[in-house]
């Protein structure tokens, strides 16, 4: 089902401060920054300097609205690991295969993720307490 670990997402209160922390402390570089209005997040993808394109990235997620998933997560748990994203070749097929096994998917059909990827999520209560994102990268 899964072809790679796409990214690990960290909920942060302040995107610029979190980018600076990761850069100065660990030497990670910004690969991509965007706003996702539907998800209510301002986000950055980071990678280690030597990584090939397609390697696992670190995603920093800052809330843009009080009613966003990230604002709610930080309000309850504080900043920290929020999601684990698996890369798949066909998010609809992967979602359907998991639904058929009884897993709850959060969306009936895929939504737009980072860099025009197509995404869905497995409910954290069905995945060992981890919010699992399925990511089909843009062609
Ligand atoms: C909530 N729970 C989590 C969790 N969020 N457990 C692990 N990891 C998380 N991230 C737990 C709660 O503590 C609670 O446990 C239970 O799940 C149900 O909580 P709830 O209050 O009913 O649900 P909400 O309102 O907190 O919503 C949780 C849910 C939501 C996962 C449904 O966050 C959601 O829709 N997430 C998908 C969208 C998202 O995360 N977007 C931001 C990233 P107890 O034991 O207290 O019952 S956007 C993104 O990721 C993009 C752009 C991309 O990568 O391309």
Short mmCIF file of C-alpha atoms and ligand atoms in Angstrom, two decimals:
data_model
loop_
_atom_site.label_atom_id
_atom_site.label_comp_id
_atom_site.label_asym_id
_atom_site.label_seq_id
_atom_site.Cartn_x
_atom_site.Cartn_y
_atom_site.Cartn_z
CA UNK A 1 0.00 0.00 0.00
CA UNK A 2 2.69 2.48 1.08
CA UNK A 3 5.59 3.41 -1.23
CA UNK A 4 7.50 5.77 1.10
CA UNK A 5 7.33 7.79 4.30
CA UNK A 6 6.36 11.15 2.79
CA UNK A 7 6.59 13.43 5.81
CA UNK A 8 6.17 13.82 9.55
CA UNK A 9 4.07 16.81 10.61
CA UNK A 10 4.71 18.97 13.68
CA UNK A 11 2.13 21.42 14.99
CA UNK A 12 3.79 24.75 15.82
CA UNK A 13 2.36 28.03 17.13
CA UNK A 14 4.67 30.25 15.04
CA UNK A 15 5.93 29.10 11.62
CA UNK A 16 8.86 31.52 11.26
CA UNK A 17 10.13 30.77 14.77
CA UNK A 18 9.85 27.01 14.13
CA UNK A 19 11.71 27.25 10.80
CA UNK A 20 14.47 29.24 12.48
CA UNK A 21 14.69 26.72 15.34
CA UNK A 22 15.02 23.76 12.94
CA UNK A 23 17.56 25.62 10.80
CA UNK A 24 19.80 26.82 13.61
CA UNK A 25 19.56 23.71 15.77
CA UNK A 26 19.56 20.90 13.19
CA UNK A 27 20.58 22.56 9.92
CA UNK A 28 17.34 21.70 8.10
CA UNK A 29 16.51 23.74 5.00
CA UNK A 30 13.18 25.02 3.73
CA UNK A 31 12.14 23.16 0.58
CA UNK A 32 8.66 24.64 0.19
CA UNK A 33 6.25 27.03 1.91
CA UNK A 34 2.53 27.45 1.30
CA UNK A 35 -0.84 28.40 2.74
CA UNK A 36 -3.62 25.81 2.63
CA UNK A 37 -6.83 27.79 3.18
CA UNK A 38 -9.09 24.75 3.35
CA UNK A 39 -6.99 23.18 6.12
CA UNK A 40 -6.42 26.56 7.81
CA UNK A 41 -2.64 26.11 7.91
CA UNK A 42 0.50 28.03 7.01
CA UNK A 43 3.05 25.28 6.42
CA UNK A 44 6.66 24.62 5.52
CA UNK A 45 8.37 21.49 4.22
CA UNK A 46 11.95 21.04 5.49
CA UNK A 47 14.69 18.64 4.52
CA UNK A 48 18.26 17.82 5.41
CA UNK A 49 20.81 19.40 3.03
CA UNK A 50 22.02 16.05 1.63
CA UNK A 51 18.58 14.56 0.99
CA UNK A 52 17.58 13.54 -2.49
CA UNK A 53 14.26 14.91 -3.73
CA UNK A 54 11.54 12.54 -2.64
CA UNK A 55 13.17 11.81 0.74
CA UNK A 56 11.07 12.06 3.90
CA UNK A 57 10.41 15.67 4.84
CA UNK A 58 9.52 17.43 8.07
CA UNK A 59 6.32 19.47 7.80
CA UNK A 60 5.79 22.41 10.14
CA UNK A 61 2.09 23.28 10.51
CA UNK A 62 0.99 26.60 12.03
CA UNK A 63 -2.70 27.39 12.55
CA UNK A 64 -4.32 30.29 10.69
CA UNK A 65 -7.71 30.07 12.43
CA UNK A 66 -8.92 29.15 15.90
CA UNK A 67 -11.26 26.49 14.49
CA UNK A 68 -8.55 24.69 12.46
CA UNK A 69 -7.40 21.15 13.23
CA UNK A 70 -3.94 22.44 14.17
CA UNK A 71 -5.27 25.12 16.54
CA UNK A 72 -7.41 22.48 18.23
CA UNK A 73 -4.45 20.08 18.48
CA UNK A 74 -2.17 22.72 20.05
CA UNK A 75 -4.95 23.77 22.42
CA UNK A 76 -5.34 20.21 23.66
CA UNK A 77 -1.84 18.72 23.43
CA UNK A 78 0.50 21.67 22.94
CA UNK A 79 3.03 21.87 20.08
CA UNK A 80 4.43 18.53 18.89
CA UNK A 81 4.09 15.60 16.49
CA UNK A 82 0.65 15.76 14.90
CA UNK A 83 0.73 13.39 11.94
CA UNK A 84 2.63 10.70 10.01
CA UNK A 85 2.17 10.80 6.24
CA UNK A 86 2.52 7.74 4.02
CA UNK A 87 3.02 8.14 0.29
CA UNK A 88 0.75 6.09 -1.98
CA UNK A 89 0.35 5.95 -5.75
CA UNK A 90 -3.46 6.15 -5.72
CA UNK A 91 -5.08 7.75 -2.66
CA UNK A 92 -8.59 6.69 -3.67
CA UNK A 93 -7.57 3.04 -4.03
CA UNK A 94 -5.59 3.12 -0.77
CA UNK A 95 -8.51 4.73 1.09
CA UNK A 96 -10.92 2.17 -0.32
CA UNK A 97 -8.66 -0.74 0.64
CA UNK A 98 -8.48 0.56 4.22
CA UNK A 99 -12.25 1.26 4.39
CA UNK A 100 -12.86 -2.32 3.27
CA UNK A 101 -10.85 -3.46 6.30
CA UNK A 102 -13.03 -1.36 8.60
CA UNK A 103 -10.79 1.68 9.09
CA UNK A 104 -12.44 5.11 9.32
CA UNK A 105 -11.17 7.55 6.68
CA UNK A 106 -11.79 11.20 7.53
CA UNK A 107 -12.91 12.29 4.04
CA UNK A 108 -15.33 10.65 1.61
CA UNK A 109 -13.14 11.79 -1.26
CA UNK A 110 -9.57 13.13 -1.34
CA UNK A 111 -8.79 16.77 -0.58
CA UNK A 112 -5.95 19.02 -1.65
CA UNK A 113 -2.65 18.68 0.25
CA UNK A 114 0.80 20.20 0.00
CA UNK A 115 1.96 21.08 -3.54
CA UNK A 116 -1.31 19.92 -5.12
CA UNK A 117 -1.04 16.42 -3.70
CA UNK A 118 -4.28 14.53 -2.99
CA UNK A 119 -4.77 13.48 0.62
CA UNK A 120 -6.96 11.59 3.06
CA UNK A 121 -6.48 10.59 6.71
CA UNK A 122 -7.02 7.46 8.79
CA UNK A 123 -8.69 8.32 12.11
CA UNK A 124 -6.03 8.29 14.87
CA UNK A 125 -8.19 6.03 17.05
CA UNK A 126 -8.01 3.35 14.31
CA UNK A 127 -4.23 3.65 13.85
CA UNK A 128 -2.70 3.20 17.27
CA UNK A 129 -3.20 6.80 18.34
CA UNK A 130 -1.41 8.22 15.29
CA UNK A 131 -3.10 10.50 12.73
CA UNK A 132 -2.02 8.80 9.48
CA UNK A 133 -2.19 10.84 6.29
CA UNK A 134 -2.22 9.18 2.87
CA UNK A 135 -0.52 11.33 0.21
CA UNK A 136 -0.69 10.88 -3.55
CA UNK A 137 1.85 13.39 -4.91
CA UNK A 138 0.91 15.55 -7.90
CA UNK A 139 2.05 14.01 -11.21
C1 LIG B 1 -6.98 14.21 17.77
N1 LIG B 1 -6.61 13.07 18.36
C2 LIG B 1 -5.39 12.72 17.94
C3 LIG B 1 -5.02 13.72 17.01
N2 LIG B 1 -6.03 14.63 16.93
N3 LIG B 1 -4.60 11.68 18.22
C4 LIG B 1 -3.40 11.62 17.60
N4 LIG B 1 -2.98 12.55 16.70
C5 LIG B 1 -3.76 13.60 16.39
N5 LIG B 1 -3.33 14.51 15.52
C6 LIG B 1 -7.39 12.32 19.35
C7 LIG B 1 -7.95 13.19 20.45
O1 LIG B 1 -7.00 13.37 21.47
C8 LIG B 1 -9.15 12.40 20.90
O2 LIG B 1 -8.72 11.41 21.78
C9 LIG B 1 -9.62 11.73 19.62
O3 LIG B 1 -8.52 11.78 18.71
C10 LIG B 1 -10.80 12.39 18.93
O4 LIG B 1 -10.67 13.73 19.07
P1 LIG B 1 -11.89 14.70 18.66
O5 LIG B 1 -11.89 15.83 19.61
O6 LIG B 1 -13.13 13.92 18.45
O7 LIG B 1 -11.48 15.15 17.27
P2 LIG B 1 -10.79 16.48 16.83
O8 LIG B 1 -11.86 17.52 16.66
O9 LIG B 1 -9.61 16.81 17.66
O10 LIG B 1 -10.31 16.08 15.40
C11 LIG B 1 -9.32 15.11 15.22
C12 LIG B 1 -9.18 14.91 13.72
C13 LIG B 1 -8.88 16.27 13.08
C14 LIG B 1 -8.05 13.90 13.51
C15 LIG B 1 -10.49 14.32 13.18
O11 LIG B 1 -7.70 16.81 13.63
C16 LIG B 1 -8.79 16.23 11.60
O12 LIG B 1 -9.80 16.29 10.89
N6 LIG B 1 -7.54 16.11 11.06
C17 LIG B 1 -7.31 16.00 9.62
C18 LIG B 1 -6.92 17.30 9.05
C19 LIG B 1 -5.65 17.86 9.63
O13 LIG B 1 -5.06 17.34 10.59
N7 LIG B 1 -5.21 19.01 9.04
C20 LIG B 1 -4.04 19.70 9.46
C21 LIG B 1 -2.92 19.31 8.64
P3 LIG B 1 -9.47 11.11 23.15
O14 LIG B 1 -8.72 9.94 23.73
O15 LIG B 1 -9.39 12.37 23.94
O16 LIG B 1 -10.88 10.76 22.72
S1 LIG B 1 -3.09 19.83 6.92
C22 LIG B 1 -2.04 18.79 6.09
O17 LIG B 1 -1.57 17.87 6.67
C23 LIG B 1 -1.69 19.04 4.69
C24 LIG B 1 -1.90 20.33 4.12
C25 LIG B 1 -0.78 18.09 3.98
O18 LIG B 1 0.01 17.39 4.65
O19 LIG B 1 -0.79 18.03 2.76
#
